[in-house]
Every structure is written in C-alpha cells, then in structure tokens.
Amino acid sequence: MTDLFLVYKNLTRKKMRLFLTCFAIFIAFLIFGAVSALKGALDSGVEMSADNRLVVINKINFTQPLPFSYVNKVKALDGVKNVTHANWFGGYYQEPSKQLMTMAVEGATYFKVYDELTIEPENYTNWMKNQTGLLIGERIAEQYGWKVGDKIPISSNIFSHKDGGHTWQFTIQGIFKPLDQKTDTSYVILHYKYFKETQTFGGTSVGWLILTTQSPSLNEQVAKAIDANFVNSAAETKTSTEKAFNKAFIEQIGNIGLIIYGVVFMAFFTILIVVGNTMVLAVRERTKEIAVFKTLGFSSMRIFKMILTESFLLSFIGGLLGMVGAYLVVGGVSKGLAGILPNLLIGPNTWAQAIGYMLLLGFVTGIIPAINALRLNIVSAFSRA
Amino acid sequence: MSEKNIFKLTNLVKRFTKGKETLSIFEDLNLSIKEGDFVAIMGPSGSGKTTLLNMLGGVDQPTSGEVEFDGKGIEKLSENQLAKWRASNVGFIFQFYNLMPMLNAHRNVELPLLLTQLKSKERSQRVETALELVGLKDRAKHMPGELSGGQQQRVAIARAVVSDPKLLLCDEPTGDLDRQTADEILEMLQLLNREFGKTIIMVTHDPSAAKFANRVLHLDKGKFVEKELSL
Amino acid sequence: MNSFLSQSFAVIRMNLLSLPRRLWMSLAMIIASAVVVTILLAFLAMARGFEVTLKGAGSDDIAMFLRDGSAAELNSVLSKSQVDLIENAPGIAKDKTGVILSSELYVIVDGIKKTSQTAANIPLRGTSQTGIKMRQDFKLIKGRLFNTGTTEMIVGAGILRQFDGFELGKTIRFGKNKWQVVGVFSTGGNVFESELWSDYRVIQNLYNRGSSVQSIRAKLVEAGDIKQIKEYIKNDPRLNIDVETEADYFSAQGKSLNYMAIFGKVISSIMALGALAGALNTMYTSVADRSREIATLRTIGFSNSSAFVGTLFESLTLSALGGLLGALGAFLLFDGMSTSTLGGSFTQVVFSFELSQDLIVQGMKMALGIGLVSGFFPAWRAARMPVLTAFRTE
Ligand SMILES: Nc1ncnc2c1ncn2[C@@H]1O[C@H](COP(=O)(O)OP(=O)(O)O)[C@@H](O)[C@H]1O
Ligand SMILES: [Mg+2]
C-alpha cells in the first residue's frame, strides 16, 4: 500500500459520486474542446494567410467589381511580385442549397500567388489547354468523391449562360493540394476567360486582385501605392493584407461569435465551479478521517499532497476523457462540415489550454480542502463530530 | 513495570478561551506515570479526561507547564516533530474506532507502517501478526462496515500496536460496546500491558473497565483524587 | 389519499427546512440549472430576434419578383423589358397614377461597425416614393425624404445603432460619389432599418447598372393571391422570374439563423447532462444527509411514497429556482441587446435579441427536466431505504 493507493481509495469510495463528478468534468471539457475547434475553424483563414499577400478590392465594397486593366497597372508598381485576380461565380452543385465555392481565375498567375498550393504539372498543363477544365481542391475531391476526368455541372445563382440556363459543364483536370493541411482547399477554380465569354453580362471586370509583394516589409508601402494610383478614378481601391481582409470578413459575422464563446465559456466555468464545490464538500466530509491520519502521525504536508493529488487525478480523468470525446466528435463531424467549416480540428493550442484548465481545476478544487487539512486541529476535528 | 517515569507532568495549566470567556480545565496539575503501567483515568463527563489524554498524546498543547516523555519535554515540539513522535511512540484507540471506511482491515492496520521505512513484505507480516494477536486474522479482507463494533475496535487495537509503540492511549475504548465485548477488549489491553510491556493510559467512566488497570486516577474539578482499587 | 397528501406535505416541509444544511450543494444545483437555461435562452432569443426582424419586413399583400433561382435579392437581375411586362401582369393593384409597383436594386457598400471598427457590408437600396409607401411601418424619424434624381439618402435607425458615420447631415463617399444623409427612418424594427435608401435611378446611373433592377415589389389586389401572376409568368417565355409574397420571401430569409437555435439547443442539452450529473450529486447527498430523518419518519409509520415525493419535490424546487434565475439572467443580459450579423443577402442585418414568453417556457421545461431526472433516482433510493440501514449510517 502506498499513498497513491490511499488517494485512489479515497477517490473511489463513492462510486456514484465519482462517476457523476467525472461525467460533469467530461461534459465541460467536451464542450470546451468542440467549441474551441469551432472557433479555431472560423479563425483559421486569418491564421493561414500569407505574410506577403495583399488583396485589392473596390473601395465601395468587395462585391463591387474592378476594371480588368487594373491587373497590369498593379503589376507595374514597385515591390509587386505576382498579381492574379478572381471573380465570384456564386456556384452550386445540383441544388442551390448545395453551395460550391467557385471562382473564375487566371490560371497562368493563380498558383504563383498561391504558392502554398501544389498540383501535378501534367494536370496543370491539361487544365491550361482545356477552357472548360476545372481544378478542384483536395477537400472538395474528398467531400464529393470526384476524380480527374469527371464531368461536373456547376450552376451559378448569379450568372446566366449565353446558351440559356444557369448551368455550365466542366471537366475536372486536376486536384490542387496544400503544403500545410490547415490551408483551405474547399473550393474549385475555372478559367476567367471562358467564364467571361460564356455569361450573358459580358464585360471585362474582375472581382478582386490578389498579389504578392517582394517582401512583407513592403506591404504597407505597396498597399498605399496601389490605392494612391487609383484615387479619384471610376473605381477606387482598398488594399489590405490578406490577413486583415480575412479578419474583417469574419468580423462581419459579428459579435454573435463573441456571444457564443462568451456563453459557452461561462457554462464551462460554471460546471467547473459546481464540480469544484462537490469536491470541496467531499473532502470536508472526511475531516474526522484526516484527523485520524494526523493522530497516527502522518505529517500535514503528506496529507496536503494526498488531497491535491486526488483533486488533480479527478480533474485529469474527467478532463482528458472530455478532450478525447471532443476529439472524436470533431473528427466525426469535420468530414461532413468540410465544405462550410474547413479546419475543424483540435489544435495543439486547444490541448494546451485544456491541460491548463485541468491543472487549474485540480488546483483550485484541491487547494482549499488541502489547506484546511494542513491547518486542521486534531482536537477540534474530533470534538466537531 | 519499571521504576522509570514515562510521563511526568509538572505545573500543567490548560485553559480554553472562547472570545472573552476563559474556561479553566487544569490549574497546576502534577502527575507521574511509570513505564509499563496500566492507568485508568476516571471522572465525570466534562472533567477534562479527553483533554488530558490529548496533551499526553501530543495532539493538544498545554497552556503552560511541562509534559515530559521519557525525560524529554514534548510540549515545545513543532507540529511536524510531534507527528513523528506520535508515529514512533504512541498508539491511539478511540471510542468510535475511527477506521478508514474505504480500506479493509488489513490496510487499516497497515496505515501506521506507511510512516516507517519497512518494505511492503515486512509490513504485511507485521500486519498479519497484529491481526493474529487481536484474533482477526481471518477478517483481514473485510471492510469496517462488515465488522461488528467489537471487531472494529480490535482492528483499531491492531492498528495501534502494529508499529510497536511503547505507549497506548485509549479514550473510552469500550464506551460503545456491550459488557461482554468490552471485557474482551479490556482483557486484550491487559495482555498487551502484561505480556508486551505496553504502557497504557485509558480514559473511562466505567468502574468495571477501570478494574482492569493497575492504577486508577480520579479526575475531579481539575485535580486528581487517587483511590485504591478496592471499588 | 388524504393521509398521503398530509404525509407528503410534512415531508416536503421538513426537506425544505433542512435545505440550509446543504446550502452549497443546493446552490450548486441551482446555479448549474440556471446557466443551462441562460445558454439555451441566449441562443433561442438570438435566432428569434433575427427571425422576427426579417419576418416583420414581409407583407402578405406585396408580391416580390426575382430572377429565377436567385433565392435572394443579392443575386437577382431583371431587365427593363421584364419590368415593363410585369407592370401588365394581372392581380396587381392600381391607384390614380397607375400600378402600385416599385423596381428596386442595391449596391453593397462598406460601413464601419461600431463594435469591431472593421468594414462590413450594408445595402444601399435604390427605391422610389411608391416603394417607400409600400413599407407599411415606414416612419421618418428625423429630416426629410430624399429628392428624386439627387445623391441624397435616408438612413435606417438600425444602421445608426451599429455603424459609425451615418448621422443626419453627414456626407459620405462610396467610391467617387458623395452622398448626403437627409433623413433617418424607422420601419418598426424590421430588416429594412438595416439599409440605406435612395432614388433607384441614381443608383442605376452611378453604379453602371444601365436600366436593370434586382427586384420588383408590387401591391396585390388580394392579399396572398399570386396565382394569376404565376400563370402570367409561366405563359411568357421572356419572364424567367420567380414570384412569391414578400411575407414568404422574408420568412424563408429569417430561417437563415436557425442553425443558431439548433446549435444552442444542442450545446445546452449537452450542458444539461453536465448539470444533471451535478444535480444528481446534490440530490444523492441530500438523501444521505436526511437518511436518519427519513428512517425516523418511516419508523413512526410514514409511507415510503412520502419519502419519494419529498425528495422529488426538493429537486424540482431547486431546479425551478435555477430555471427562473437563468431566465432572469438571460433577460437581463440579452433581451433587447442589439447586434448585427451577415444575413442571407450578404449584408448586415441589425437585430435585437428577443426573449419571448414561449422561449422562457422552453427554458423552464429544460430546468424542470433536470429537476425531474435528478430527483427521481435519489427519491427512489430514499423510498427504498431500509429503516435499519438508515439508522446505522453515522
Ligand atoms: N476545543 C475546546 N474548546 C473549548 N472548550 C473545550 C474544548 N475541548 C473541551 N472543552 C471543554 O473542556 C471541558 C473538558 O472536556 P473533555 O476533556 O472533553 O471532558 P471529558 O473527556 O472528561 O468528558 C469540557 O467542559 C469541554 O466543554
Ligand atoms: Mg471525553
């Protein structure tokens, strides 16, 4: 028999209470893990944005177009490395509810700007040769089970095809993959030129420009130069880093996000308080036993440690189970939600935070009874009973 | 019984202060107890028997005065030093047994041995010996809840003697037991005193329990009134 | 029966009187149920507020025309010739000046959100006098209406709450064009308040829309009756147009935040399981704490069902207190709270959390559910407790 065994015996003396307490902690951490994953998924666009990438949009709003001529004008500016452009297609597959993020891009420059994406050279060449060709992201390929060579109809809820209807036929020519698994690839790209030629509005406007600078230190200077270049023109621009742009986009969802996290974390801490209360009371019930231990000659410090160990054990059993549960749940739903919420995963940060909270819970719930035990006066403990 | 004093109390004063009120239990109490003696302390409820025992066991401190154990004062020791002292010198037996409800008899008895350097095998042997001594070898795996009061008290005695302390302090050890069971327990204490040389100090208000002792002290109004065993 | 009732009352009274003995455990149960309810209500009130804001905008006697398949105004385009054809459709009400119909379009412009100080989408809607009249709840709070043919605009009250820089008298630049804010309007809290309004012809001119619009609103002769119009559209191949009542359109749009309600229900249900575990702990502790009393009463001759009822009542009382506290918390924290989010039309919808009575009822049901389950099993234990065992526990 060791002290650890005594801790174990104390912990398991009331099986029902142990189970219920563990379960409550389990639930708390399950929610914590799942909601943190959700938050991480929403923020991942910001996190994964490249340092030297800028986004140029119409100053009125990013849904307003820019003249095509801006592409070359921006390219000519100092400090600009590569420029590409994209148009929002408003795509869906079969039914309007099955949204498919689709963009019309310039193939020759797109992968120069998004150099964290890779594609088989052969597939890329084929795509460049085929104007009805489509490239799909790895996540889309996984989600729909599409392969190179598949013929896919994609409809637009904005544009109409010259030949009538809103649907275009495409052939998948390749699948682009990210270098870092967290990079979002849940979208498809088609040729800008083909898109402009076949939709009814015509015109040559582009949705927005994306460019890379020679170095991140030039970002501000380049952004200013671009906006200054088009000031007082028909389409003034607003240039920001990809990070800032993504962040502003997330902010559009608004403090609703904040409310969710606020509310959920409030709940998380409440459960911890409730659980902590149970644990404190559980030790208080044992006041007399602790007095016996002391009478037998166990040192106060030794009892102090035993009580803390017990609370840490409890917190870690429930907490780790909860995190494993969250891991399983998140893993289970992330495939299904890949289209809406890519990067739904429990990152190392969340694990670290969770461990931190487990330590905190173990400490806070253990320290009060442990100190009480440390201070416990044997005489009054017995007379109290 | 040797002629050596195991305890010597000199000018012992004990007062409880609660707020403004001071309750005086002992004023200038003096007492010597010989090593190997079996002393019963009797007296009406509230006369301070438990308080005295607590001071002898080093779980309570006198307000002033000296408590000498084996020639050394223990009243000045720190809490940690006292814990160590208790672990090696004193075995306690309580009225309500105070066994750990979640541990079986064997493990309850083993508890004091956790405070020694003994290896687990040696510990087991000692526990078995102690349980055998109290006649509960076959109940080693039983939980306290599965034992009768007398059996629980015998486990508690095994626990008190397992680390082989010189001194046993018993506070109303038979207060919760019927006559026959009480006598069995008292015989066991007597045996421990006679055969194993343990010094036993037992608080009781039961005259027939006191008969098992060699010496009976009557505590009344903070003073000892020594009487002969001719009750 | 009578005896059962009087026994039960006696036991309930004793249970409640002994509550202070278990103060902390009881408080823990109350707080846990309260928080579960607050969370549930926060999400429900959010979804409800959003829904009400959109639904309130829709009227049953207005037909709404969009390009087929576009689902939202944002994606729709209608040509001048299509507008002309719709003007001749049957079933549309007329007044002295002709059919009551408003062609509308909007540009999405940037507004700076007060909360985050970042740019967010808001709609600059082009409408007309007729269009304004068609919004029944329209009220000009300050200033005047925009003049036709000018770059004047009026601002919804919701925009003023959530965005900087749209105050009356301000000049605002969208691209190279300058706009003057000449009025502030309210539409009774619905989604139109999250918009900027001006003359649709000016918008067509300034933002290269030619003569196209995005939507048509037309007053119906008979509320809700769009059958004739549907027929008319079907028979004309030039009209690739969807029509529905404005009420239907907005009630579909209002559902776009329903995932919030679902999310809230899921998360609070999971949370409820955690709270339930805590509550069970409380109630088992309570039974253990009262075991002597229960045993004593049983010895005297009280029935075991009275022990059951007493325990169950205690847990229901605690959870109901928690539910009320949670509803109060949700009310104080969230009810009426103004916020904005991206709506189905890709623009900001300013709305307020709405904690209506039926939602509070849902919250209370959740709390009482916790009380019922967490009371039942311990009550069962109390009822089955053998009298002798109860006496033995110290
Ligand atoms: N911790 C304490 N604080 C205050 N008074 C105490 C305390 N412990 C004991 N007393 C008082 O001291 C007196 C003696 O108590 P005790 O030694 O327990 O008596 P006995 O064991 O002889 O019945 C009693 O009047 C009791 O109320
Ligand atoms: Mg006493």
PDB file of C-alpha atoms in Angstrom, chain C residues 214-301:
ATOM      1  CA  GLN C 214     -32.809  43.459 -58.940  1.00  0.00           C
ATOM      2  CA  SER C 215     -36.298  43.083 -57.600  1.00  0.00           C
ATOM      3  CA  ILE C 216     -39.817  44.265 -58.168  1.00  0.00           C
ATOM      4  CA  ARG C 217     -42.384  44.770 -55.429  1.00  0.00           C
ATOM      5  CA  ALA C 218     -45.991  45.028 -56.467  1.00  0.00           C
ATOM      6  CA  LYS C 219     -49.105  45.609 -54.391  1.00  0.00           C
ATOM      7  CA  LEU C 220     -51.585  42.774 -54.768  1.00  0.00           C
ATOM      8  CA  VAL C 221     -55.281  43.327 -55.362  1.00  0.00           C
ATOM      9  CA  GLU C 222     -55.964  40.487 -52.991  1.00  0.00           C
ATOM     10  CA  ALA C 223     -53.548  39.754 -50.188  1.00  0.00           C
ATOM     11  CA  GLY C 224     -51.706  36.484 -50.617  1.00  0.00           C
ATOM     12  CA  ASP C 225     -53.137  35.780 -54.041  1.00  0.00           C
ATOM     13  CA  ILE C 226     -50.349  35.370 -56.599  1.00  0.00           C
ATOM     14  CA  LYS C 227     -51.899  32.576 -58.650  1.00  0.00           C
ATOM     15  CA  GLN C 228     -52.796  34.756 -61.629  1.00  0.00           C
ATOM     16  CA  ILE C 229     -49.369  36.325 -61.680  1.00  0.00           C
ATOM     17  CA  LYS C 230     -47.676  32.938 -61.591  1.00  0.00           C
ATOM     18  CA  GLU C 231     -49.804  31.838 -64.531  1.00  0.00           C
ATOM     19  CA  TYR C 232     -48.936  35.011 -66.422  1.00  0.00           C
ATOM     20  CA  ILE C 233     -45.206  34.483 -65.903  1.00  0.00           C
ATOM     21  CA  LYS C 234     -45.389  30.846 -66.911  1.00  0.00           C
ATOM     22  CA  ASN C 235     -47.025  31.699 -70.190  1.00  0.00           C
ATOM     23  CA  ASP C 236     -44.410  34.244 -71.193  1.00  0.00           C
ATOM     24  CA  PRO C 237     -41.005  32.739 -72.065  1.00  0.00           C
ATOM     25  CA  ARG C 238     -39.333  36.129 -71.630  1.00  0.00           C
ATOM     26  CA  LEU C 239     -40.117  36.089 -67.935  1.00  0.00           C
ATOM     27  CA  ASN C 240     -37.590  33.816 -66.257  1.00  0.00           C
ATOM     28  CA  ILE C 241     -38.822  35.132 -62.944  1.00  0.00           C
ATOM     29  CA  ASP C 242     -39.827  33.729 -59.556  1.00  0.00           C
ATOM     30  CA  VAL C 243     -42.670  35.333 -57.658  1.00  0.00           C
ATOM     31  CA  GLU C 244     -43.762  34.895 -54.084  1.00  0.00           C
ATOM     32  CA  THR C 245     -45.371  37.059 -51.466  1.00  0.00           C
ATOM     33  CA  GLU C 246     -42.981  39.324 -49.628  1.00  0.00           C
ATOM     34  CA  ALA C 247     -44.048  37.604 -46.416  1.00  0.00           C
ATOM     35  CA  ASP C 248     -42.937  34.223 -47.760  1.00  0.00           C
ATOM     36  CA  TYR C 249     -39.692  35.632 -49.060  1.00  0.00           C
ATOM     37  CA  PHE C 250     -38.721  37.102 -45.707  1.00  0.00           C
ATOM     38  CA  SER C 251     -39.881  34.196 -43.638  1.00  0.00           C
ATOM     39  CA  ALA C 252     -37.503  32.000 -45.657  1.00  0.00           C
ATOM     40  CA  GLN C 253     -34.721  34.545 -45.152  1.00  0.00           C
ATOM     41  CA  GLY C 254     -35.494  34.635 -41.438  1.00  0.00           C
ATOM     42  CA  LYS C 255     -34.667  30.960 -41.181  1.00  0.00           C
ATOM     43  CA  SER C 256     -31.050  31.541 -42.098  1.00  0.00           C
ATOM     44  CA  LEU C 257     -30.072  31.958 -38.453  1.00  0.00           C
ATOM     45  CA  ASN C 258     -31.973  28.870 -37.357  1.00  0.00           C
ATOM     46  CA  TYR C 259     -28.714  26.983 -37.124  1.00  0.00           C
ATOM     47  CA  MET C 260     -28.052  29.227 -34.116  1.00  0.00           C
ATOM     48  CA  ALA C 261     -31.164  27.918 -32.395  1.00  0.00           C
ATOM     49  CA  ILE C 262     -30.159  24.369 -33.249  1.00  0.00           C
ATOM     50  CA  PHE C 263     -26.626  24.958 -32.071  1.00  0.00           C
ATOM     51  CA  GLY C 264     -27.989  26.453 -28.859  1.00  0.00           C
ATOM     52  CA  LYS C 265     -30.285  23.511 -28.270  1.00  0.00           C
ATOM     53  CA  VAL C 266     -27.512  21.012 -28.858  1.00  0.00           C
ATOM     54  CA  ILE C 267     -24.984  22.775 -26.689  1.00  0.00           C
ATOM     55  CA  SER C 268     -27.402  23.432 -23.855  1.00  0.00           C
ATOM     56  CA  SER C 269     -28.609  19.834 -23.950  1.00  0.00           C
ATOM     57  CA  ILE C 270     -25.075  18.581 -23.617  1.00  0.00           C
ATOM     58  CA  MET C 271     -24.530  21.130 -20.894  1.00  0.00           C
ATOM     59  CA  ALA C 272     -27.731  19.930 -19.264  1.00  0.00           C
ATOM     60  CA  LEU C 273     -26.190  16.473 -18.980  1.00  0.00           C
ATOM     61  CA  GLY C 274     -23.301  18.011 -17.062  1.00  0.00           C
ATOM     62  CA  ALA C 275     -25.706  19.948 -14.866  1.00  0.00           C
ATOM     63  CA  LEU C 276     -27.712  16.783 -14.381  1.00  0.00           C
ATOM     64  CA  ALA C 277     -24.652  14.988 -13.073  1.00  0.00           C
ATOM     65  CA  GLY C 278     -24.133  17.825 -10.600  1.00  0.00           C
ATOM     66  CA  ALA C 279     -27.790  17.818  -9.628  1.00  0.00           C
ATOM     67  CA  LEU C 280     -27.786  14.070  -9.050  1.00  0.00           C
ATOM     68  CA  ASN C 281     -24.819  14.553  -6.760  1.00  0.00           C
ATOM     69  CA  THR C 282     -26.742  17.171  -4.853  1.00  0.00           C
ATOM     70  CA  MET C 283     -29.814  15.025  -4.512  1.00  0.00           C
ATOM     71  CA  TYR C 284     -27.968  11.852  -3.511  1.00  0.00           C
ATOM     72  CA  THR C 285     -26.156  13.915  -0.916  1.00  0.00           C
ATOM     73  CA  SER C 286     -29.486  15.236   0.267  1.00  0.00           C
ATOM     74  CA  VAL C 287     -30.891  11.740   0.690  1.00  0.00           C
ATOM     75  CA  ALA C 288     -27.790  10.610   2.554  1.00  0.00           C
ATOM     76  CA  ASP C 289     -27.949  13.714   4.704  1.00  0.00           C
ATOM     77  CA  ARG C 290     -31.571  13.089   5.607  1.00  0.00           C
ATOM     78  CA  SER C 291     -31.324   9.334   5.955  1.00  0.00           C
ATOM     79  CA  ARG C 292     -31.841   9.424   9.716  1.00  0.00           C
ATOM     80  CA  GLU C 293     -34.873  11.673   9.384  1.00  0.00           C
ATOM     81  CA  ILE C 294     -36.307   9.513   6.638  1.00  0.00           C
ATOM     82  CA  ALA C 295     -35.743   6.403   8.740  1.00  0.00           C
ATOM     83  CA  THR C 296     -37.282   8.009  11.788  1.00  0.00           C
ATOM     84  CA  LEU C 297     -40.389   9.001   9.880  1.00  0.00           C
ATOM     85  CA  ARG C 298     -40.638   5.555   8.355  1.00  0.00           C
ATOM     86  CA  THR C 299     -40.377   4.005  11.815  1.00  0.00           C
ATOM     87  CA  ILE C 300     -43.194   6.203  13.037  1.00  0.00           C
ATOM     88  CA  GLY C 301     -45.249   4.917  10.134  1.00  0.00           C
TER      89      GLY C 301
END
